[in-house]
mmCIF file of C-alpha atoms (C1' of nucleotides) in Angstrom:
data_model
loop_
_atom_site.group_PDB
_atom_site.id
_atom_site.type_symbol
_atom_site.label_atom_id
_atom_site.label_comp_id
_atom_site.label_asym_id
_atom_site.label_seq_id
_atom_site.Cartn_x
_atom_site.Cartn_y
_atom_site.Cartn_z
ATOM 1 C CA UNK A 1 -22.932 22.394 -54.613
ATOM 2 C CA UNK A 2 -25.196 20.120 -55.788
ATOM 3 C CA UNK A 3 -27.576 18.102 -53.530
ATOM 4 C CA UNK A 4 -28.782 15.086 -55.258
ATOM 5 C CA UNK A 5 -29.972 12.042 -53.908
ATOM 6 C CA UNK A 6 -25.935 10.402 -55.155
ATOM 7 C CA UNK A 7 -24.253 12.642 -52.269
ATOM 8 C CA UNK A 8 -26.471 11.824 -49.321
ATOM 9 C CA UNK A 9 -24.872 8.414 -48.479
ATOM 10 C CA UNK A 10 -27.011 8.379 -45.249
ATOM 11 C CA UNK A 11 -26.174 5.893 -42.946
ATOM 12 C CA UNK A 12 -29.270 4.136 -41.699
ATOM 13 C CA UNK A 13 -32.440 6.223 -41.605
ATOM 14 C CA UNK A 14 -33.636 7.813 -44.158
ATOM 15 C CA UNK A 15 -34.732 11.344 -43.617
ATOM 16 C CA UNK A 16 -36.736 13.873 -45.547
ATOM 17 C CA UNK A 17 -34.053 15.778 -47.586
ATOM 18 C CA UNK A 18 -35.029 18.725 -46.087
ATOM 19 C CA UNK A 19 -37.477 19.664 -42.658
ATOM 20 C CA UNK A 20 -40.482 21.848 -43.040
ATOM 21 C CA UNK A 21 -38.964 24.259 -41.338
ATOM 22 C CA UNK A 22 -35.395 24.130 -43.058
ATOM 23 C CA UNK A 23 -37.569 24.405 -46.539
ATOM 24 C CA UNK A 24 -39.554 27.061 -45.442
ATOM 25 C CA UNK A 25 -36.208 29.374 -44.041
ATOM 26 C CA UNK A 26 -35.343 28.802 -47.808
ATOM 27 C CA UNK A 27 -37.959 29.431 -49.352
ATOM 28 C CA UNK A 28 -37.936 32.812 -47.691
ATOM 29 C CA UNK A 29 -34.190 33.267 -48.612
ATOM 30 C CA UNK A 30 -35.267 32.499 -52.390
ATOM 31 C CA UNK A 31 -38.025 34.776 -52.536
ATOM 32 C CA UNK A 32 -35.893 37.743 -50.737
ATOM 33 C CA UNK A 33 -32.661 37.249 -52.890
ATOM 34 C CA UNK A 34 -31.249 40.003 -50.345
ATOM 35 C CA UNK A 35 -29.130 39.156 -47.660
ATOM 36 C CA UNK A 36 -31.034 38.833 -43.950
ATOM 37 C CA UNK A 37 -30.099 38.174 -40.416
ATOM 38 C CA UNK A 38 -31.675 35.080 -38.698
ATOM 39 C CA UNK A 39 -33.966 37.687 -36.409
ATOM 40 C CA UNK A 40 -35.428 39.358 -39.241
ATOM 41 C CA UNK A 41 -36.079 36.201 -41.048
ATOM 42 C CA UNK A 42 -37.952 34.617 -37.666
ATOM 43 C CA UNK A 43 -39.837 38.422 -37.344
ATOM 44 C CA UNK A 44 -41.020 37.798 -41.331
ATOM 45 C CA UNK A 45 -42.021 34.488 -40.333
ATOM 46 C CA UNK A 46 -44.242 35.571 -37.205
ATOM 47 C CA UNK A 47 -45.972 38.302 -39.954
ATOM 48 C CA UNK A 48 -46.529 35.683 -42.406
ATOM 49 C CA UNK A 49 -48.048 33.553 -39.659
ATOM 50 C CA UNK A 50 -45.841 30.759 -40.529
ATOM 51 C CA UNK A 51 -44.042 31.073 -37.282
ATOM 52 C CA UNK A 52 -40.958 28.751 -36.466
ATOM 53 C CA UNK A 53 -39.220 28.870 -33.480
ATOM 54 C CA UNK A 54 -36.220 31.591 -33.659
ATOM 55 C CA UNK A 55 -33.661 28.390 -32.524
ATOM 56 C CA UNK A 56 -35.052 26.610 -35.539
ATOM 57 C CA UNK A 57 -34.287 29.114 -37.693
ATOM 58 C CA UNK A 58 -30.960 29.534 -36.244
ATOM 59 C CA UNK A 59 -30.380 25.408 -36.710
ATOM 60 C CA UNK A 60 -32.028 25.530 -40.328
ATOM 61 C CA UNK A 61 -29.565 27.651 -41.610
ATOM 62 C CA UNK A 62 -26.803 26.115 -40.305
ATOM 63 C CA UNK A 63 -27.765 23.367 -41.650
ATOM 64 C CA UNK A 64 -29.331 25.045 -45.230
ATOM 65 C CA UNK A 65 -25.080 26.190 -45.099
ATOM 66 C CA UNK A 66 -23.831 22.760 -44.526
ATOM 67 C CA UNK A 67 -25.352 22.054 -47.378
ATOM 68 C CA UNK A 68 -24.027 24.766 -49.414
ATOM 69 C CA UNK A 69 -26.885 26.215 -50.251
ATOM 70 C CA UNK A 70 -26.544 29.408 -48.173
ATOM 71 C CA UNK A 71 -23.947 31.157 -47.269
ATOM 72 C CA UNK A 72 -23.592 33.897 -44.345
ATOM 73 C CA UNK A 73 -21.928 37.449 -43.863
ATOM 74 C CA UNK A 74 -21.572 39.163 -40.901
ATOM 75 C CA UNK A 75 -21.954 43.182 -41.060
ATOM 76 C CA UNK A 76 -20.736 46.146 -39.540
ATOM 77 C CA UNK A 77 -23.146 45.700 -36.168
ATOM 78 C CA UNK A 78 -22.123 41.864 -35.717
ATOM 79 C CA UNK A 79 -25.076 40.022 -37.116
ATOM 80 C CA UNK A 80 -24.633 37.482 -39.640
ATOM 81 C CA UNK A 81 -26.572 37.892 -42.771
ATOM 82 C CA UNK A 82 -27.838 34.958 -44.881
ATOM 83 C CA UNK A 83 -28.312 34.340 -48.363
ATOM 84 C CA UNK A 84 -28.687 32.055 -51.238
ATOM 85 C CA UNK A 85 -25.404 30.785 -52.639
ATOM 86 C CA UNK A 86 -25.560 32.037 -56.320
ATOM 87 C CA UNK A 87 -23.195 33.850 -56.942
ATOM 88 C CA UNK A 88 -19.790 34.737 -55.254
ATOM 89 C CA UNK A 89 -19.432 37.632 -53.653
ATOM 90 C CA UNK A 90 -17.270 40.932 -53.726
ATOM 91 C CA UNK A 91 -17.099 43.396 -51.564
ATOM 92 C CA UNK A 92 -15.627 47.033 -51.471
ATOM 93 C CA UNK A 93 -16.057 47.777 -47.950
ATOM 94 C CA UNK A 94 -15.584 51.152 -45.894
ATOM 95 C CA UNK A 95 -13.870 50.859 -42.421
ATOM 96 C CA UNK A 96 -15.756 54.131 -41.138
ATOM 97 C CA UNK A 97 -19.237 54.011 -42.876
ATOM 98 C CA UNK A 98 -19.185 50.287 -42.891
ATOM 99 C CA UNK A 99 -21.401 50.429 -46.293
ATOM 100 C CA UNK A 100 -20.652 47.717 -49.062
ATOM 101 C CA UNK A 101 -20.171 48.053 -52.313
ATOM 102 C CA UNK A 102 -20.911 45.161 -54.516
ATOM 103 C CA UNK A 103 -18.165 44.646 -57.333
ATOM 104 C CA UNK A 104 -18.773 42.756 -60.844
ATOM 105 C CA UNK A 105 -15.656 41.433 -61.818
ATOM 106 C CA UNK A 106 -13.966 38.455 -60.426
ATOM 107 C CA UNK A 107 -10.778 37.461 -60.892
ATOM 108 C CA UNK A 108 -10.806 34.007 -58.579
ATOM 109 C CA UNK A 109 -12.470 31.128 -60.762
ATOM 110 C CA UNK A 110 -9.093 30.407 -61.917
ATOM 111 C CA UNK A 111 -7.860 29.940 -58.598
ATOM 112 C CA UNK A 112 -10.842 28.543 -57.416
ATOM 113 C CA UNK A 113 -10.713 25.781 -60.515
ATOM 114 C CA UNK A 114 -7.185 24.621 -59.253
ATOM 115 C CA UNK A 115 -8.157 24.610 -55.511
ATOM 116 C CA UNK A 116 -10.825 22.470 -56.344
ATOM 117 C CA UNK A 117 -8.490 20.077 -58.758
ATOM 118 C CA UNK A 118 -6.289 19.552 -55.558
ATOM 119 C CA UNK A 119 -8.997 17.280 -54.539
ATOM 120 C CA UNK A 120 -8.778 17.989 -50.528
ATOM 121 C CA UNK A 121 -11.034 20.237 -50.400
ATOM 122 C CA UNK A 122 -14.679 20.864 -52.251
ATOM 123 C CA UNK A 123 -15.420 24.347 -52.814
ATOM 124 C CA UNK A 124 -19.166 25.807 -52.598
ATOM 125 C CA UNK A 125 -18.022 29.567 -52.946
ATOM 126 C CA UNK A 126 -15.881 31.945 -52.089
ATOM 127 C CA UNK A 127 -15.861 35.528 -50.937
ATOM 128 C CA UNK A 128 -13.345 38.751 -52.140
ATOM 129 C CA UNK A 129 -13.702 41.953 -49.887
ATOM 130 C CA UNK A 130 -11.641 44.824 -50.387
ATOM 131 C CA UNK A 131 -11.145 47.331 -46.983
ATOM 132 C CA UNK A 132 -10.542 50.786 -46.857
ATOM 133 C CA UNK A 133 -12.328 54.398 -47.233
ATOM 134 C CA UNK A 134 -14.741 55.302 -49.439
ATOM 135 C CA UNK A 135 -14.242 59.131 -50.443
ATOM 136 C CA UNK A 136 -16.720 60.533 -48.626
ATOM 137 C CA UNK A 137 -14.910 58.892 -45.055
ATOM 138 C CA UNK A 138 -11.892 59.672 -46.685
ATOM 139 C CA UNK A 139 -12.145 63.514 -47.076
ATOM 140 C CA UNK A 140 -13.501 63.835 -43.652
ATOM 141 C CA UNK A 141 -10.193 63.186 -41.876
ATOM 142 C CA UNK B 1 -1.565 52.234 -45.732
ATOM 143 C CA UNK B 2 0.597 55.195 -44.334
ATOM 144 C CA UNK B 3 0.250 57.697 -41.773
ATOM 145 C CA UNK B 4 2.408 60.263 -42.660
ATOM 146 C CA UNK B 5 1.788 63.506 -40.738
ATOM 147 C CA UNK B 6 0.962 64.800 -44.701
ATOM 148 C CA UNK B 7 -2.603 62.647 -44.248
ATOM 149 C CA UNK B 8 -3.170 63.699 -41.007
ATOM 150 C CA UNK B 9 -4.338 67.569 -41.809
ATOM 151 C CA UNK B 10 -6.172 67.876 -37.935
ATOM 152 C CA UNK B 11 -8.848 70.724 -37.441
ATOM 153 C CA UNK B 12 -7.728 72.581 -34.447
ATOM 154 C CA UNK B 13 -6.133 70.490 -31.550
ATOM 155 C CA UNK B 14 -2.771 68.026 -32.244
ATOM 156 C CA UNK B 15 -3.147 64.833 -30.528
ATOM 157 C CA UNK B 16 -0.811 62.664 -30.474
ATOM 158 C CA UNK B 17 -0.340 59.757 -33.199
ATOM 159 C CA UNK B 18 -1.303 56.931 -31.367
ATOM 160 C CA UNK B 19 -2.163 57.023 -27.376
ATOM 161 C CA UNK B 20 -0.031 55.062 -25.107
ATOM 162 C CA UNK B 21 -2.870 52.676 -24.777
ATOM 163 C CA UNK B 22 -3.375 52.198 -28.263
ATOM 164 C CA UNK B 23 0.510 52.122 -29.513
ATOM 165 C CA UNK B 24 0.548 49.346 -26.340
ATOM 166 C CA UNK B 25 -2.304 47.549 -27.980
ATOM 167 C CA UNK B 26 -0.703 47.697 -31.561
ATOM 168 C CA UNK B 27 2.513 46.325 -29.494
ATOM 169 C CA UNK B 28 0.479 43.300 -28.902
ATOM 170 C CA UNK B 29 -0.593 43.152 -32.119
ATOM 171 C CA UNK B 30 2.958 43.380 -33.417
ATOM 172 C CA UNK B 31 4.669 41.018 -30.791
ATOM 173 C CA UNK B 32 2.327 38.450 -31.493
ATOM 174 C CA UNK B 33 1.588 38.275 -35.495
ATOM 175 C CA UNK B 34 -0.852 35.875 -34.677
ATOM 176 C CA UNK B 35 -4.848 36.698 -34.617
ATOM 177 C CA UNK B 36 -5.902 37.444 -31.310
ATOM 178 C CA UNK B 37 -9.267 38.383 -29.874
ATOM 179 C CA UNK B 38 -9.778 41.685 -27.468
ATOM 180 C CA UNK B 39 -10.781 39.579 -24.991
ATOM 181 C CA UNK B 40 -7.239 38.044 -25.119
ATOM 182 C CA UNK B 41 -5.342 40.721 -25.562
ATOM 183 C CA UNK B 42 -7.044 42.498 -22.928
ATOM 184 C CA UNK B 43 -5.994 39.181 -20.324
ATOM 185 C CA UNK B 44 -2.539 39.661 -21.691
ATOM 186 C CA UNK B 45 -1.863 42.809 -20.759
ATOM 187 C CA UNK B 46 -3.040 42.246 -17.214
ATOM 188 C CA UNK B 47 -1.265 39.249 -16.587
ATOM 189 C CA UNK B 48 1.766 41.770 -17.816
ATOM 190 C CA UNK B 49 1.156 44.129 -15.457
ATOM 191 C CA UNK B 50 0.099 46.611 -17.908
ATOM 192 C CA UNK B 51 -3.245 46.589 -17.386
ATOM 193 C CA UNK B 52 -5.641 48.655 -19.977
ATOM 194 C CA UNK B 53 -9.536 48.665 -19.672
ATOM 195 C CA UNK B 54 -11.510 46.413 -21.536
ATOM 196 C CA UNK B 55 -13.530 49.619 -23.113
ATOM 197 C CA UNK B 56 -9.787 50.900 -24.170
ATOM 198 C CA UNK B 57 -9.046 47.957 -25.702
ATOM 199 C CA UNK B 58 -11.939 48.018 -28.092
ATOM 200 C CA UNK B 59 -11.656 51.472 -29.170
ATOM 201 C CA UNK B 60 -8.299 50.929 -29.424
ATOM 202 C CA UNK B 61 -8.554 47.905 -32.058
ATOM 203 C CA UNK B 62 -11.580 50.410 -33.278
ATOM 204 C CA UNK B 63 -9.073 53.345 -34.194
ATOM 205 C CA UNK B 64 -5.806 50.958 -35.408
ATOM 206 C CA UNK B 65 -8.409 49.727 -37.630
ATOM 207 C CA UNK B 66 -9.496 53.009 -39.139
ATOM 208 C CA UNK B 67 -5.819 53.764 -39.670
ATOM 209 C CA UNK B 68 -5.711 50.805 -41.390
ATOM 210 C CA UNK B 69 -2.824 49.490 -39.124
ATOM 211 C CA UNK B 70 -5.259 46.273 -38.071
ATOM 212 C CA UNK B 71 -8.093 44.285 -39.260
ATOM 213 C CA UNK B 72 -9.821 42.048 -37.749
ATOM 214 C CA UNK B 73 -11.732 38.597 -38.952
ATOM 215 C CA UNK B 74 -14.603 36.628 -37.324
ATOM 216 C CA UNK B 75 -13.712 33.224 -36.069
ATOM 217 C CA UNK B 76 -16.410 30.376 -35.868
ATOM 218 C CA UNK B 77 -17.193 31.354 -32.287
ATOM 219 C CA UNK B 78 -18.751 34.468 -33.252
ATOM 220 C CA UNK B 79 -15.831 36.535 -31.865
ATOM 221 C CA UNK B 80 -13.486 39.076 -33.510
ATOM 222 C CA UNK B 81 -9.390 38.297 -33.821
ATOM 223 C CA UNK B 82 -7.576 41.727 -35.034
ATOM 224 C CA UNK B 83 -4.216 41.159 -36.443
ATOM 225 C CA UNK B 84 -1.470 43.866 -37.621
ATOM 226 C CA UNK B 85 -2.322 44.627 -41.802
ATOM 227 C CA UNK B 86 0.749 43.038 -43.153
ATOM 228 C CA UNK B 87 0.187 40.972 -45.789
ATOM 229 C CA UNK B 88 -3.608 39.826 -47.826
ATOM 230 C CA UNK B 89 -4.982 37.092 -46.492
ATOM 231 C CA UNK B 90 -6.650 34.191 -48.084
ATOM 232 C CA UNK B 91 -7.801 30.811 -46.194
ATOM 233 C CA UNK B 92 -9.492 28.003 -47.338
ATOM 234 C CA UNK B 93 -12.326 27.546 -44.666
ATOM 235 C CA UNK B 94 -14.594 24.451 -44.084
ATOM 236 C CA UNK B 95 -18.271 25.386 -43.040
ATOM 237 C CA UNK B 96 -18.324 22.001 -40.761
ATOM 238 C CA UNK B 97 -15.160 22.002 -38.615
ATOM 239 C CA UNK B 98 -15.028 25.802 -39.093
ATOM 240 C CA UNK B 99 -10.876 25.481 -39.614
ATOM 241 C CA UNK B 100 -9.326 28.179 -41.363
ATOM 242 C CA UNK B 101 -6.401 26.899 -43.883
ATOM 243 C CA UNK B 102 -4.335 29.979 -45.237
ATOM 244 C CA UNK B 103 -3.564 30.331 -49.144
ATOM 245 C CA UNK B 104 -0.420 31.569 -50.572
ATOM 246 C CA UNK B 105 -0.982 32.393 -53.705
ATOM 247 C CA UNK B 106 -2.868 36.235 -54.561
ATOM 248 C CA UNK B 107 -4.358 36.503 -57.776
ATOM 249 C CA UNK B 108 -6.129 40.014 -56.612
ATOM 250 C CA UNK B 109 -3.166 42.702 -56.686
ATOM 251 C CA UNK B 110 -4.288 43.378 -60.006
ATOM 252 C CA UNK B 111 -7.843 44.418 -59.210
ATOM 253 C CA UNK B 112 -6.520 46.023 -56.472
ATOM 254 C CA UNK B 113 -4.437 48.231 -58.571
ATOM 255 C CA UNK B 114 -7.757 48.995 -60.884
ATOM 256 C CA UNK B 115 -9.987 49.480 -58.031
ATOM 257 C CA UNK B 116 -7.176 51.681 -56.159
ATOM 258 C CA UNK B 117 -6.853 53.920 -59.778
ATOM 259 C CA UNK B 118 -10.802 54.284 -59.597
ATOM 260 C CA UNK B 119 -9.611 56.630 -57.071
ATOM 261 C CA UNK B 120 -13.100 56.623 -55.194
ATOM 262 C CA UNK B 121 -11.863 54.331 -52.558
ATOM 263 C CA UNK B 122 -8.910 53.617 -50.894
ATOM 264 C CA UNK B 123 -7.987 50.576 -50.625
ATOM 265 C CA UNK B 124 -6.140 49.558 -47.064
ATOM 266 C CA UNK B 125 -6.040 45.276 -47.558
ATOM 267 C CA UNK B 126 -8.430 42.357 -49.245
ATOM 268 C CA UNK B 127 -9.337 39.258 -48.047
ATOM 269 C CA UNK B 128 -10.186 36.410 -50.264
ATOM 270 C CA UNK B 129 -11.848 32.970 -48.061
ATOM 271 C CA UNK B 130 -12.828 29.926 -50.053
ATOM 272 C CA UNK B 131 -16.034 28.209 -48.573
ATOM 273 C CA UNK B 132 -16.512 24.379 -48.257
ATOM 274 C CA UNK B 133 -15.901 21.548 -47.303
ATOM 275 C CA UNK B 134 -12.301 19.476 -46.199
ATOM 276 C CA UNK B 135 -12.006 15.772 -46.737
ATOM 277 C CA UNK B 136 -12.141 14.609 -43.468
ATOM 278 C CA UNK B 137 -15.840 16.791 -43.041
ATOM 279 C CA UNK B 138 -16.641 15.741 -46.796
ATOM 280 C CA UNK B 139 -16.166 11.959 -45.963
ATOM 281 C CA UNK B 140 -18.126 12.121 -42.661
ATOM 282 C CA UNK B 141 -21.467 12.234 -43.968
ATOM 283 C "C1'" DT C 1 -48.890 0.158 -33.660
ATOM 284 C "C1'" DA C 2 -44.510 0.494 -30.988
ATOM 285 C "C1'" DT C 3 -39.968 2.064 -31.189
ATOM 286 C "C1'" DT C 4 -36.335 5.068 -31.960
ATOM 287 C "C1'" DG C 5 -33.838 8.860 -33.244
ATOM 288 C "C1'" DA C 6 -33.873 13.324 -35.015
ATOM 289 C "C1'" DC C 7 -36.397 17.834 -35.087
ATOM 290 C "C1'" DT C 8 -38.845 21.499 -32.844
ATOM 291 C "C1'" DG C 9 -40.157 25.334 -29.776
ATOM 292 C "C1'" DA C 10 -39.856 27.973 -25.561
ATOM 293 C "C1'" DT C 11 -36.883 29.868 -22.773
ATOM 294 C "C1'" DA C 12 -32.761 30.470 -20.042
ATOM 295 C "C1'" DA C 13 -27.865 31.192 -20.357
ATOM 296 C "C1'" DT C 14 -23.782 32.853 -22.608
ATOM 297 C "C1'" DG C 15 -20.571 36.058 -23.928
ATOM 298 C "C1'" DA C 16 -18.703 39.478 -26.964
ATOM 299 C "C1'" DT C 17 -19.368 44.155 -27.791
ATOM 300 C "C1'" DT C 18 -21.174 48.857 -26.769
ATOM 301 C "C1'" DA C 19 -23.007 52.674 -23.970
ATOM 302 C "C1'" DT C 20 -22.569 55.461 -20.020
ATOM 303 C "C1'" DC C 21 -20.377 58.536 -17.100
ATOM 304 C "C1'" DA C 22 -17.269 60.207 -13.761
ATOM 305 C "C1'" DT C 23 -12.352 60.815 -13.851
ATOM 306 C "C1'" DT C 24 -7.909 61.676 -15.885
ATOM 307 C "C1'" DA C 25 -4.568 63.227 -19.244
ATOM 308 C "C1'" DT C 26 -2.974 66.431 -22.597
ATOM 309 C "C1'" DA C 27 -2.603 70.238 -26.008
ATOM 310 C "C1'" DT C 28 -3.219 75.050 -26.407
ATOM 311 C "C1'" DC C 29 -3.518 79.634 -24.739
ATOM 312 C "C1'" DT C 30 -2.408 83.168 -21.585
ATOM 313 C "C1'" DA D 1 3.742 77.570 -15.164
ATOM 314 C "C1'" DG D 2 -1.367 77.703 -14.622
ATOM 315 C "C1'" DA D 3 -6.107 77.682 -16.520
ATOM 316 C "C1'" DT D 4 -9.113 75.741 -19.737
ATOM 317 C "C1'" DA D 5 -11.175 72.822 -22.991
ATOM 318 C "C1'" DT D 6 -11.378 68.623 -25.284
ATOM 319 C "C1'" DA D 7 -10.505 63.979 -25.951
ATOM 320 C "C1'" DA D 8 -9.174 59.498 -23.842
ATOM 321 C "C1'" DT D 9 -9.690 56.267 -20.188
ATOM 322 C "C1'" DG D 10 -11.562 52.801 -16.899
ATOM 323 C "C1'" DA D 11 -15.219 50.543 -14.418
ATOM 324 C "C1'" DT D 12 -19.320 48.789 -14.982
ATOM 325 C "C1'" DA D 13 -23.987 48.262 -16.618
ATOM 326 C "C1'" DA D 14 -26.686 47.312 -20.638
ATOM 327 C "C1'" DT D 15 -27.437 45.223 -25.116
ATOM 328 C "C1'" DC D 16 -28.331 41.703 -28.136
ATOM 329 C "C1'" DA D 17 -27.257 37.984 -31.323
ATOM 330 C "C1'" DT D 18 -26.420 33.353 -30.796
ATOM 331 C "C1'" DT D 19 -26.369 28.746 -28.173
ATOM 332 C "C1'" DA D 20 -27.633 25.380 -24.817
ATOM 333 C "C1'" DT D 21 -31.158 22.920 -22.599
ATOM 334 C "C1'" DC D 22 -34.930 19.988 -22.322
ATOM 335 C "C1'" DA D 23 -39.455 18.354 -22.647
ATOM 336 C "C1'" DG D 24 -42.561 17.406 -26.214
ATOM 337 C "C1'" DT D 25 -43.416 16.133 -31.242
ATOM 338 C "C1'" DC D 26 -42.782 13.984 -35.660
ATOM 339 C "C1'" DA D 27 -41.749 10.511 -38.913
ATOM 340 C "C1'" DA D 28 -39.512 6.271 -40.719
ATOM 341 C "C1'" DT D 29 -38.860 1.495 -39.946
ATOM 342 C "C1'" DA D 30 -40.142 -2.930 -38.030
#
DNA sequence: TATTGACTGATAATGATTATCATTATATCT
DNA sequence: AGATATAATGATAATCATTATCAGTCAATA
């Protein structure tokens, strides 16, 4: 999760730990704390007259994920939403409506400690969704 | 999770369960207990010789899904791979090579069983997916 | 300052999914 | 059984997020 100078064993050049561009993609995830697809984000940029082009917003946040530092989540019409990776994320989600409920509790840190003991594989965060029908869907069948 | 004619309390007209295109697709579905995409599953059934439209296959995956016979997950490529609801799912997924590594351990039923009492949702599956990185993407960089 | 490799931006291409619409199938009613 | 109404289907066009391409730019090292 962390990013400190210790984990970026680059090989030969050195490079700015992160672009303009990647910064500015999230800064604008920090400041929104709400989840955002990559078009909106490049449309908020164009207002803002900060403009970057919408492929370098698309590469930022790949790379912004690589890093673990944002994670993505793709909704009901197909588009990937970003955010910042803060906390993990659970999900009651309606198969007809399509709306998501945020949960609280999360029952996975144990598991996730062991995962990450087993040592072949380093954890950023993890995701819980739960599928089904939310009343409302429910009672109109 | 069941379809018992009891939760099926239609307004006026009695349609069948499932269409034959659909109880073909969930045929598929059940054949191959593997993920598969529409696109796929589509080319399957016309190298079969049982040829359904692309359209049919979609709403198809759209209504098993509703019934809560299917779900579906988004592969790295963007694209959707529906698979019959059998058991929770839970994969260990590295945000560099994008390869999916499936868990077997489920540390949810419990919350499920809460959540399912809260009786405001009904819950059809979960799917727990651990973000990061594997050792072979780790050591790259 | 020249070199070199990565980053960027504009735009074209891709490809999965959805919308449209004429046609077909099927349940219900007579 | 036949008529009717409604939903399902298939072919295809349209949509739209994401990727690929490529020429131009930037920045770190020598």
């Amino acid at each position: 999760m962390s990013v400190d100078s210790d984990d970026c064993l680059h090989k030969s050049r050195q490079m700015p730990r992160l672009t303009r561009q990647q910064r500015t993609v999230l800064e604008v995830l920090q400041q929104l704390a709400q989840p955002i697809s990559a078009q909106s984000l490049y449309k908020t940029l164009r207002q803002d007259h900060r403009s970057i082009g919408l492929a370098t917003v698309y590469r930022s946040l790949e790379v912004l994920k690589l890093q673990g530092l944002v994670q993505s989540r793709i909704n009901r019409q197909g588009e990937s939403l970003y955010s910042l990776v803060q906390q993990d994320q659970h999900y009651l989600t309606c198969l007809k409506c399509g709306q998501s409920t945020p949960l609280d509790s999360c029952p996975v840190k144990h598991l996730e400690r062991q995962l990450q003991q087993s040592a072949s594989f380093t954890i950023y965060y993890h995701s819980l969704e739960f599928f089904g029908l939310c009343q409302p869907c429910a009672l109109l069948d």
